[in-house]
CSV table of C-alpha atoms and ligand atoms in Angstrom, one decimal:
chain,number,residue,atom,x,y,z
A,1,MET,CA,31.4,-3.8,-6.4
A,2,GLN,CA,29.0,-6.5,-5.6
A,3,PHE,CA,25.5,-6.6,-6.9
A,4,PHE,CA,22.7,-7.9,-4.7
A,5,VAL,CA,19.1,-8.2,-5.8
A,6,ASP,CA,16.6,-6.6,-3.4
A,7,THR,CA,13.6,-8.9,-3.7
A,8,ALA,CA,11.9,-12.0,-2.2
A,9,LEU,CA,10.5,-13.2,-5.5
A,10,LEU,CA,12.1,-16.6,-6.3
A,11,SER,CA,11.5,-16.1,-10.1
A,12,GLU,CA,13.4,-12.8,-10.0
A,13,ILE,CA,16.3,-14.3,-7.9
A,14,GLU,CA,16.5,-17.3,-10.3
A,15,GLU,CA,16.6,-15.0,-13.3
A,16,ALA,CA,19.2,-12.7,-11.8
A,17,ALA,CA,21.4,-15.7,-10.8
A,18,ALA,CA,21.2,-16.9,-14.4
A,19,MET,CA,22.6,-13.6,-15.6
A,20,GLY,CA,25.9,-14.6,-14.1
A,21,ILE,CA,26.5,-11.4,-12.1
A,22,LEU,CA,24.5,-11.9,-8.9
A,23,ASP,CA,26.5,-11.8,-5.7
A,24,GLY,CA,23.7,-12.0,-3.1
A,25,VAL,CA,20.1,-11.2,-2.1
A,26,THR,CA,18.5,-8.9,0.4
A,27,THR,CA,15.0,-9.2,1.7
A,28,ASN,CA,12.9,-7.4,4.3
A,29,PRO,CA,9.5,-8.1,5.8
A,30,SER,CA,7.8,-5.7,3.3
A,31,LEU,CA,9.4,-7.5,0.3
A,32,MET,CA,8.3,-10.9,1.8
A,33,ALA,CA,4.8,-9.6,2.2
A,34,LYS,CA,4.8,-8.3,-1.3
A,35,ALA,CA,5.9,-11.8,-2.5
A,36,GLY,CA,3.0,-13.3,-0.6
A,37,VAL,CA,5.3,-15.4,1.6
A,38,GLN,CA,3.7,-17.2,4.5
A,39,ASP,CA,6.5,-19.5,5.7
A,40,PHE,CA,9.5,-17.2,6.0
A,41,ASP,CA,12.0,-19.8,7.1
A,42,ALA,CA,11.2,-22.2,4.2
A,43,HIS,CA,11.4,-19.2,1.8
A,44,TYR,CA,14.8,-18.2,3.1
A,45,ARG,CA,15.9,-21.8,2.6
A,46,ALA,CA,14.7,-21.7,-1.0
A,47,ILE,CA,16.5,-18.4,-1.7
A,48,ALA,CA,19.7,-19.7,-0.1
A,49,GLN,CA,19.6,-22.7,-2.5
A,50,ILE,CA,19.4,-20.5,-5.5
A,51,THR,CA,22.5,-18.4,-4.6
A,52,SER,CA,25.6,-19.3,-2.6
A,53,GLY,CA,26.1,-15.6,-1.9
A,54,PRO,CA,24.9,-13.8,1.2
A,55,VAL,CA,21.1,-13.8,1.7
A,56,SER,CA,19.9,-11.1,4.2
A,57,ALA,CA,17.0,-12.3,6.4
A,58,GLU,CA,15.5,-9.7,8.7
A,59,VAL,CA,14.5,-10.3,12.3
A,60,ILE,CA,11.1,-9.2,13.3
A,61,SER,CA,11.8,-9.1,17.1
A,62,THR,CA,12.9,-5.8,18.7
A,63,THR,CA,14.4,-6.9,22.1
A,64,TYR,CA,18.0,-8.0,22.5
A,65,ALA,CA,17.1,-11.5,23.8
A,66,ASP,CA,14.5,-12.2,21.2
A,67,MET,CA,16.7,-10.8,18.4
A,68,ILE,CA,19.6,-13.1,19.4
A,69,GLN,CA,17.3,-16.2,19.6
A,70,GLU,CA,15.7,-15.3,16.2
A,71,ALA,CA,19.1,-14.6,14.6
A,72,ARG,CA,20.5,-18.0,15.7
A,73,ARG,CA,17.4,-19.7,14.2
A,74,LEU,CA,17.7,-17.8,10.9
A,75,HIS,CA,21.4,-18.4,10.5
A,76,ALA,CA,20.8,-22.1,11.2
A,77,ILE,CA,18.6,-22.3,8.0
A,78,ALA,CA,21.7,-22.0,5.7
A,79,PRO,CA,25.3,-21.0,6.2
A,80,ASN,CA,24.9,-18.1,3.7
A,81,ILE,CA,22.1,-16.4,5.7
A,82,VAL,CA,23.1,-13.0,7.0
A,83,VAL,CA,20.9,-11.7,9.8
A,84,LYS,CA,19.4,-8.3,9.2
A,85,ILE,CA,19.2,-6.3,12.4
A,86,PRO,CA,17.4,-2.9,12.7
A,87,PHE,CA,19.5,0.0,14.0
A,88,ILE,CA,18.0,0.4,17.5
A,89,PRO,CA,19.9,0.2,20.8
A,90,ASP,CA,19.0,-3.5,21.4
A,91,GLY,CA,19.9,-4.2,17.8
A,92,VAL,CA,23.4,-2.7,18.3
A,93,LYS,CA,23.9,-4.8,21.4
A,94,ALA,CA,22.8,-7.9,19.4
A,95,LEU,CA,25.3,-7.0,16.6
A,96,LYS,CA,28.1,-7.3,19.1
A,97,THR,CA,26.9,-10.7,20.5
A,98,LEU,CA,26.3,-12.1,17.0
A,99,LYS,CA,29.8,-11.0,15.9
A,100,GLU,CA,31.2,-13.0,18.9
A,101,ASP,CA,29.1,-15.9,17.8
A,102,GLY,CA,30.4,-15.7,14.3
A,103,ILE,CA,27.0,-14.9,12.8
A,104,PRO,CA,27.2,-12.4,9.9
A,105,THR,CA,24.9,-9.4,10.2
A,106,ASN,CA,23.5,-6.6,8.1
A,107,CYS,CA,22.5,-3.5,10.1
A,108,THR,CA,19.5,-2.0,8.4
A,109,LEU,CA,17.5,1.2,8.5
A,110,ILE,CA,20.7,3.3,8.5
A,111,PHE,CA,20.0,7.0,7.8
A,112,SER,CA,23.1,8.8,9.2
A,113,PRO,CA,26.8,8.2,9.0
A,114,LEU,CA,27.0,8.1,12.8
A,115,GLN,CA,24.6,5.3,12.9
A,116,ALA,CA,26.9,3.4,10.5
A,117,LEU,CA,29.9,4.2,12.7
A,118,ILE,CA,28.1,2.8,15.7
A,119,ALA,CA,27.1,-0.4,13.8
A,120,ALA,CA,30.6,-0.8,12.6
A,121,LYS,CA,32.0,-0.4,16.1
A,122,ALA,CA,29.6,-3.1,17.2
A,123,GLY,CA,31.0,-5.5,14.6
A,124,ALA,CA,28.3,-5.4,11.8
A,125,THR,CA,29.3,-7.3,8.7
A,126,TYR,CA,27.3,-4.9,6.5
A,127,VAL,CA,25.6,-1.6,7.1
A,128,SER,CA,22.6,-0.7,4.9
A,129,PRO,CA,22.2,3.0,4.3
A,130,PHE,CA,18.8,3.8,2.6
A,131,LEU,CA,19.6,6.2,-0.2
A,132,GLY,CA,16.2,6.5,-1.9
A,133,ARG,CA,14.3,7.1,1.3
A,134,LEU,CA,16.7,10.0,2.1
A,135,ASP,CA,16.1,11.4,-1.4
A,136,ASP,CA,12.4,11.1,-0.8
A,137,ILE,CA,12.6,13.6,2.1
A,138,GLY,CA,14.7,16.1,0.3
A,139,HIS,CA,18.2,15.0,1.4
A,140,GLU,CA,21.0,14.2,-1.0
A,141,GLY,CA,21.0,10.4,-0.3
A,142,ILE,CA,24.4,9.7,-1.9
A,143,GLU,CA,26.1,12.0,0.7
A,144,ILE,CA,25.6,9.3,3.4
A,145,ILE,CA,27.6,6.8,1.3
A,146,ARG,CA,30.4,9.4,0.7
A,147,GLN,CA,30.6,10.1,4.5
A,148,ILE,CA,30.4,6.4,5.6
A,149,ARG,CA,33.2,5.5,3.1
A,150,ARG,CA,35.4,8.2,4.5
A,151,ILE,CA,34.8,7.2,8.1
A,152,PHE,CA,35.3,3.5,7.5
A,153,ASP,CA,38.5,4.2,5.6
A,154,ASN,CA,39.8,6.6,8.3
A,155,TYR,CA,39.6,3.9,10.9
A,156,GLY,CA,40.1,0.8,8.8
A,157,PHE,CA,36.7,-0.7,9.6
A,158,GLU,CA,36.0,-4.0,7.7
A,159,THR,CA,32.3,-3.5,7.8
A,160,GLN,CA,31.0,-3.3,4.2
A,161,ILE,CA,28.8,-0.6,2.9
A,162,LEU,CA,25.7,-2.1,1.4
A,163,ALA,CA,23.9,0.7,-0.4
A,164,ALA,CA,20.1,0.1,-0.2
A,165,SER,CA,16.9,1.7,-1.3
A,166,LEU,CA,18.3,2.2,-4.8
A,167,ARG,CA,15.6,3.2,-7.2
A,168,HIS,CA,17.3,3.6,-10.6
A,169,PRO,CA,20.6,3.1,-12.4
A,170,TYR,CA,21.9,6.5,-11.6
A,171,HIS,CA,21.8,5.6,-7.9
A,172,VAL,CA,24.0,2.5,-8.8
A,173,LEU,CA,26.4,4.7,-10.7
A,174,LEU,CA,26.7,7.2,-7.8
A,175,CYS,CA,27.3,4.3,-5.3
A,176,ALA,CA,30.0,2.8,-7.5
A,177,LEU,CA,31.7,6.2,-7.8
A,178,GLU,CA,31.6,6.7,-4.0
A,179,GLY,CA,33.0,3.2,-3.3
A,180,ALA,CA,30.0,1.4,-1.8
A,181,ASP,CA,31.0,-2.3,-1.4
A,182,VAL,CA,27.6,-3.6,-2.4
A,183,ALA,CA,24.6,-2.2,-4.3
A,184,THR,CA,21.3,-4.0,-3.6
A,185,MET,CA,18.7,-3.1,-6.1
A,186,PRO,CA,15.2,-4.2,-7.4
A,187,PHE,CA,15.4,-6.7,-10.2
A,188,ALA,CA,14.0,-4.1,-12.6
A,189,VAL,CA,17.0,-1.8,-11.9
A,190,LEU,CA,19.5,-4.7,-12.4
A,191,LYS,CA,18.0,-5.3,-15.8
A,192,GLN,CA,18.0,-1.6,-16.7
A,193,LEU,CA,21.8,-1.5,-16.1
A,194,PHE,CA,22.3,-3.7,-19.2
A,195,HIS,CA,20.5,-1.4,-21.7
A,196,HIS,CA,21.9,1.4,-23.8
A,197,PRO,CA,20.2,2.4,-27.0
A,198,LEU,CA,23.5,2.9,-28.8
A,199,THR,CA,24.5,-0.7,-28.0
A,200,ASP,CA,21.2,-2.0,-29.5
A,201,LYS,CA,21.5,0.3,-32.5
A,202,GLY,CA,25.2,-0.5,-33.0
A,203,LEU,CA,24.6,-4.3,-32.9
A,204,ALA,CA,21.6,-4.0,-35.3
A,205,GLN,CA,23.9,-2.1,-37.7
A,206,PHE,CA,26.7,-4.7,-37.4
A,207,LEU,CA,24.4,-7.6,-38.1
A,208,ALA,CA,22.7,-5.8,-41.0
A,209,ASP,CA,26.1,-5.1,-42.6
A,210,TYR,CA,27.1,-8.7,-42.1
A,211,GLN,CA,23.9,-9.8,-43.8
A,212,LYS,CA,24.5,-7.5,-46.8
A,213,LEU,CA,27.8,-9.2,-47.5
A,214,HIS,CA,27.0,-12.8,-46.7
A,215,VAL,CA,23.3,-13.5,-47.4
A,216,ARG,CA,22.4,-13.9,-51.1
A,217,ALA,CA,18.8,-13.2,-52.1
B,1,G3P,O1,15.9,-3.6,1.6
B,1,G3P,C1,15.8,-2.3,2.0
B,1,G3P,C2,15.7,-1.2,1.0
B,1,G3P,O2,16.3,-1.6,-0.2
B,1,G3P,C3,14.2,-0.8,0.8
B,1,G3P,O3,14.1,0.0,-0.4
B,1,G3P,O4,12.7,1.2,-2.0
B,1,G3P,O5,11.6,0.3,0.1
B,1,G3P,O6,13.1,2.3,0.2
B,1,G3P,P1,12.8,1.0,-0.5
């Protein structure tokens, strides 16, 4: 399972990369706004220099022709830029053209397994089902991952399931159990994955016992 960090903050991406387990980065216009980014293209270039893994950059246009033009511009910024396309009819059409062009895509705002099936048929490299936002409205978000995994396996789709809108480590665990290919998560969640009180307590005990034997007063 690959770990992506879902942020536009360069400091977080640098820190995550330094941890040695970062496989890629996802952004969206809301995350870019939260990071106070003005020049989006320069910022994507900076992110793509920190990691050689896939970096999702989202289009802000909503018509087929504009999305294609924007996608080509975004992908030209760096070879590891994956163009994030919203799941709308023009977006699906764009996925197919971009597949033919050899431009990797991440179909975003997926809230049903049938949307994921359509995006896969159109040739999306990744689909991004939003777990947390489904949980927010009283659905069992993880069910969408379970169903997409089954559909993709049934038909041998190569499209990767990129589980998004993950809010806590338990979401990451559920995604790993259900076979999501990628989990993208806020940096805070990535850090949380490392911590277990018994690990901290156990290490403190080991070091204390070593000290007792080897350190003279
Ligand atoms: O990048 C898309 C997704 O991860 C957004 O998450 O927390 O805004 O629902 P959230």
